[in-house]
Short mmCIF file of C-alpha atoms in Angstrom, two decimals:
data_model
loop_
_atom_site.label_atom_id
_atom_site.label_comp_id
_atom_site.label_asym_id
_atom_site.label_seq_id
_atom_site.Cartn_x
_atom_site.Cartn_y
_atom_site.Cartn_z
CA GLY A 1 -0.02 -0.05 -0.13
CA THR A 2 2.63 2.43 -0.73
CA SER A 3 4.41 4.15 -3.27
CA SER A 4 7.64 4.22 -4.73
CA GLY A 5 9.36 6.48 -7.54
CA CYS A 6 6.97 8.76 -9.29
CA TYR A 7 3.77 7.01 -8.47
CA THR A 8 2.92 9.82 -6.25
CA THR A 9 -0.43 10.29 -8.21
CA SER A 10 -1.59 6.81 -7.01
CA PRO A 11 -4.12 6.49 -4.12
CA LEU A 12 -1.79 4.04 -2.65
CA GLY A 13 0.79 6.79 -2.59
CA THR A 14 -1.48 9.15 -0.24
CA THR A 15 -0.90 9.75 3.50
CA PRO A 16 -2.53 8.09 5.24
CA THR A 17 -3.26 5.43 2.64
CA THR A 18 -6.84 5.55 1.59
CA VAL A 19 -7.23 2.74 -0.92
CA PRO A 20 -6.01 -0.49 0.29
CA ALA A 21 -3.72 -2.48 -1.99
CA LEU A 22 -4.96 -5.24 -3.97
CA THR A 23 -3.77 -8.83 -3.25
CA LEU A 24 -4.36 -11.01 -6.04
CA ALA A 25 -3.95 -14.90 -6.40
CA PRO A 26 -2.35 -16.05 -9.84
CA GLY A 27 -5.44 -16.64 -12.33
CA THR A 28 -7.35 -14.81 -14.79
CA TYR A 29 -9.56 -11.43 -14.15
CA PRO A 30 -11.98 -9.70 -16.12
CA VAL A 31 -10.99 -6.11 -16.81
CA THR A 32 -13.41 -3.39 -18.21
CA VAL A 33 -11.93 -0.50 -20.15
CA GLY A 34 -14.49 2.34 -20.51
CA GLY A 35 -15.08 3.86 -23.82
CA ALA A 36 -15.53 7.35 -24.67
CA GLY A 37 -18.10 9.89 -23.78
CA ALA A 38 -20.20 12.27 -25.80
CA GLY A 39 -20.51 15.77 -25.90
CA GLY A 40 -23.88 17.81 -26.22
CA THR A 41 -24.89 19.23 -29.28
CA PRO A 42 -26.70 22.49 -30.21
CA GLY A 43 -29.48 23.31 -31.93
CA ALA A 44 -33.17 21.91 -32.78
CA GLY A 45 -31.90 18.49 -32.34
CA GLU A 46 -29.64 19.06 -29.39
CA THR A 47 -28.55 16.32 -27.25
CA PRO A 48 -27.17 16.02 -23.68
CA ALA A 49 -23.66 15.35 -22.91
CA VAL A 50 -23.05 11.64 -22.08
CA GLN A 51 -20.42 10.69 -19.43
CA ALA A 52 -17.96 7.89 -20.50
CA PRO A 53 -18.40 4.56 -19.21
CA SER A 54 -16.15 3.52 -16.25
CA SER A 55 -13.18 1.33 -16.19
CA VAL A 56 -13.18 -1.56 -13.69
CA PHE A 57 -10.37 -3.83 -12.22
CA SER A 58 -11.50 -6.14 -9.17
CA THR A 59 -12.75 -3.83 -6.40
CA VAL A 60 -11.52 -0.48 -8.06
CA THR A 61 -13.43 1.77 -10.37
CA SER A 62 -12.47 4.51 -12.49
CA ALA A 63 -15.06 7.05 -13.50
CA GLY A 64 -15.44 8.06 -16.88
CA GLY A 65 -15.00 11.80 -17.79
CA GLY A 66 -18.00 13.85 -18.51
CA GLY A 67 -18.79 15.02 -21.92
CA GLY A 68 -18.75 19.02 -22.64
CA LYS A 69 -21.94 20.94 -23.54
CA GLY A 70 -23.19 22.33 -26.64
CA GLY A 71 -24.16 25.92 -27.19
CA GLY A 72 -27.63 27.24 -27.20
CA CYS A 73 -30.54 27.77 -24.65
CA GLY A 74 -32.95 24.80 -25.29
CA ALA A 75 -34.49 22.36 -22.72
CA ARG A 76 -31.08 20.30 -22.61
CA VAL A 77 -29.18 21.45 -19.47
CA ALA A 78 -27.34 18.22 -18.32
CA CYS A 79 -24.10 18.61 -16.61
CA GLY A 80 -21.09 17.15 -18.20
CA ASN A 81 -19.73 15.39 -14.76
CA GLY A 82 -17.65 12.62 -14.37
CA GLY A 83 -14.14 11.75 -13.40
CA SER A 84 -13.17 14.88 -14.96
CA GLY A 85 -15.82 17.48 -15.89
CA GLY A 86 -16.66 18.68 -19.18
CA GLY A 87 -16.05 22.25 -20.44
CA GLY A 88 -19.04 24.78 -20.36
CA ALA A 89 -20.68 25.77 -23.63
CA PRO A 90 -20.45 28.93 -25.53
CA GLY A 91 -23.46 31.40 -25.81
CA SER A 92 -25.48 33.81 -23.53
CA CYS A 93 -27.62 31.02 -21.57
CA ALA A 94 -26.21 30.82 -18.24
CA ALA A 95 -27.61 27.39 -17.37
CA MET A 96 -25.21 25.99 -20.29
CA ASN A 97 -22.12 27.98 -19.13
CA ALA A 98 -21.10 26.29 -16.13
CA GLY A 99 -18.52 23.57 -16.48
CA GLY A 100 -19.03 19.82 -15.32
CA THR A 101 -17.86 18.69 -11.77
CA GLY A 102 -14.97 16.26 -11.53
CA ASN A 103 -14.31 13.76 -9.07
CA THR A 104 -17.99 12.45 -9.47
CA PRO A 105 -18.76 10.25 -7.55
CA PRO A 106 -16.15 11.65 -4.85
CA VAL A 107 -13.23 9.82 -3.65
CA THR A 108 -10.04 10.76 -2.25
CA PRO A 109 -7.45 11.74 -3.84
CA PRO A 110 -9.71 13.17 -6.52
CA GLN A 111 -10.13 11.13 -9.70
CA GLY A 112 -9.96 14.46 -11.73
CA GLN A 113 -10.89 18.08 -11.92
CA ASN A 114 -13.65 20.39 -12.98
CA GLY A 115 -14.24 21.57 -16.24
CA GLY A 116 -13.98 24.93 -17.23
CA ALA A 117 -16.73 27.52 -17.18
CA ASN A 118 -18.11 30.56 -19.44
CA PRO A 119 -18.43 33.20 -16.89
CA THR A 120 -19.01 36.00 -19.71
CA GLY A 121 -21.45 34.33 -21.86
CA ALA A 122 -18.88 34.34 -24.99
CA LEU A 123 -20.88 33.33 -27.99
CA TYR A 124 -18.47 31.49 -30.04
CA ASN A 125 -15.84 29.61 -27.98
CA GLY A 126 -16.32 26.83 -25.42
CA ALA A 127 -14.24 26.00 -22.15
CA GLY A 128 -11.70 23.49 -21.73
CA GLY A 129 -12.43 20.11 -20.08
CA GLY A 130 -11.02 19.00 -16.65
CA GLY A 131 -7.80 17.10 -16.49
CA ALA A 132 -6.79 14.48 -13.97
CA GLY A 133 -4.32 17.25 -12.38
CA ALA A 134 -5.86 20.36 -12.99
CA VAL A 135 -9.23 22.32 -14.09
CA GLY A 136 -10.10 23.12 -17.59
CA GLN A 137 -9.57 26.75 -18.30
CA ASN A 138 -12.67 29.08 -18.56
CA ASN A 139 -13.06 30.32 -22.18
CA GLN A 140 -12.29 33.77 -23.38
CA PRO A 141 -14.28 36.05 -25.73
CA CYS A 142 -11.86 35.81 -28.31
CA SER A 143 -10.55 32.39 -28.10
CA PRO A 144 -11.28 28.88 -26.64
CA ALA A 145 -9.72 27.64 -23.67
CA ALA A 146 -7.04 24.90 -23.24
CA GLY A 147 -7.99 21.41 -21.32
CA GLY A 148 -6.49 20.83 -17.86
CA VAL A 149 -3.20 18.98 -17.50
CA GLY A 150 -3.07 15.13 -16.59
CA LEU A 151 -0.90 13.65 -14.12
CA ALA A 152 2.13 11.61 -14.47
CA THR A 153 2.74 8.04 -13.42
CA CYS A 154 5.93 5.70 -13.99
CA ILE A 155 3.64 2.67 -15.04
CA THR A 156 5.78 2.18 -18.09
CA ALA A 157 9.00 2.71 -15.90
CA SER A 158 9.51 6.71 -17.01
CA PRO A 159 7.27 9.47 -16.12
CA VAL A 160 4.35 9.79 -18.66
CA PHE A 161 1.36 12.06 -18.48
CA TYR A 162 -2.33 10.70 -18.69
CA ALA A 163 -5.82 11.76 -18.56
CA GLY A 164 -5.47 15.42 -19.77
CA GLY A 165 -8.51 17.25 -20.48
CA GLY A 166 -9.86 18.43 -24.05
CA GLY A 167 -9.55 21.85 -25.32
CA GLY A 168 -12.51 24.02 -26.04
CA GLY A 169 -13.98 24.15 -29.61
CA SER A 170 -14.59 27.25 -31.64
CA TRP A 171 -17.63 28.17 -33.92
CA PRO A 172 -17.40 30.34 -37.08
CA GLY A 173 -17.69 33.85 -35.88
CA PRO A 174 -16.63 37.59 -36.65
CA ASN A 175 -12.87 36.42 -35.70
CA PRO A 176 -12.76 32.62 -36.18
CA ALA A 177 -10.07 31.34 -33.54
CA ALA A 178 -7.77 28.09 -33.40
CA GLY A 179 -9.00 25.54 -31.27
CA GLY A 180 -8.07 25.19 -27.64
CA ALA A 181 -5.10 23.17 -26.73
CA GLY A 182 -5.53 19.94 -25.33
CA GLY A 183 -4.27 19.32 -21.75
CA ASN A 184 -0.68 17.36 -21.43
CA GLY A 185 -1.63 13.48 -20.90
CA GLY A 186 -3.52 12.86 -24.19
CA GLY A 187 -5.84 15.73 -24.32
CA GLY A 188 -7.29 16.57 -27.86
CA ASN A 189 -7.25 20.18 -29.40
CA GLY A 190 -10.68 21.64 -29.87
CA ARG A 191 -11.95 22.33 -33.23
CA PRO A 192 -10.73 25.62 -34.86
CA GLY A 193 -13.56 28.05 -35.94
CA THR A 194 -12.83 27.99 -39.57
CA GLY A 195 -15.45 25.56 -40.50
CA PRO A 196 -16.72 21.74 -40.19
CA GLY A 197 -13.94 20.77 -42.48
CA ASN A 198 -11.56 20.96 -39.52
CA PRO A 199 -12.86 18.38 -36.75
CA PRO A 200 -11.59 18.42 -33.18
CA ARG A 201 -9.05 15.75 -32.28
CA ASN A 202 -9.87 12.82 -30.45
CA GLY A 203 -7.96 12.06 -27.10
CA SER A 204 -4.97 10.00 -27.72
CA ALA A 205 -5.10 6.45 -27.64
CA ASN A 206 -4.67 4.82 -24.37
CA THR A 207 -3.85 7.53 -22.59
CA GLY A 208 -7.32 8.57 -20.80
CA GLY A 209 -7.03 11.91 -22.50
CA GLY A 210 -10.34 13.81 -23.25
CA GLY A 211 -11.23 14.70 -26.92
CA GLY A 212 -11.42 18.48 -28.14
CA GLY A 213 -14.66 20.28 -28.26
CA GLU A 214 -16.56 20.69 -31.49
#
């Protein structure tokens, strides 16, 4: 139940230890690897953000990240909560501008951080998704926000960052902006505001990083 090297981000490395070490006999154990969540979409056919499925091994469950919100002011106000929170939507509707809550359900140490918000009601740029190590950035009137940074672990014998948040996307407007940068740890960049021909980037495979905003 103790940590060594740079495994400081593991629950087993906390003081006091809050998660007991697993003792496993030789054999075969089922592992569930959660897939990707889905962001909300704006417009008349709006859909809610969908949390990514959880990953499970034995008694350990890691919550999937929350999807980011689409723009607009329709009936869909579902929050992008999860292991890390999804970023808030562009637009002038206050119900849509808050970021999703990370570390949901709550555990110690936290699984992830909150998504960024849209405190000014900016119309064209989304906030960044939360990462394992930092909250997503709030969006700006003239540029979308970066995703939160992930955390490093030495599971591959050298420090590698995992679970970075996705960057906020930009919609075409008077001053189209580049997409927000994905957080260090596999987060994908958000869509630039130069049109549908430039889609957002998925999170890097096998990193737990979030996809960029649409």
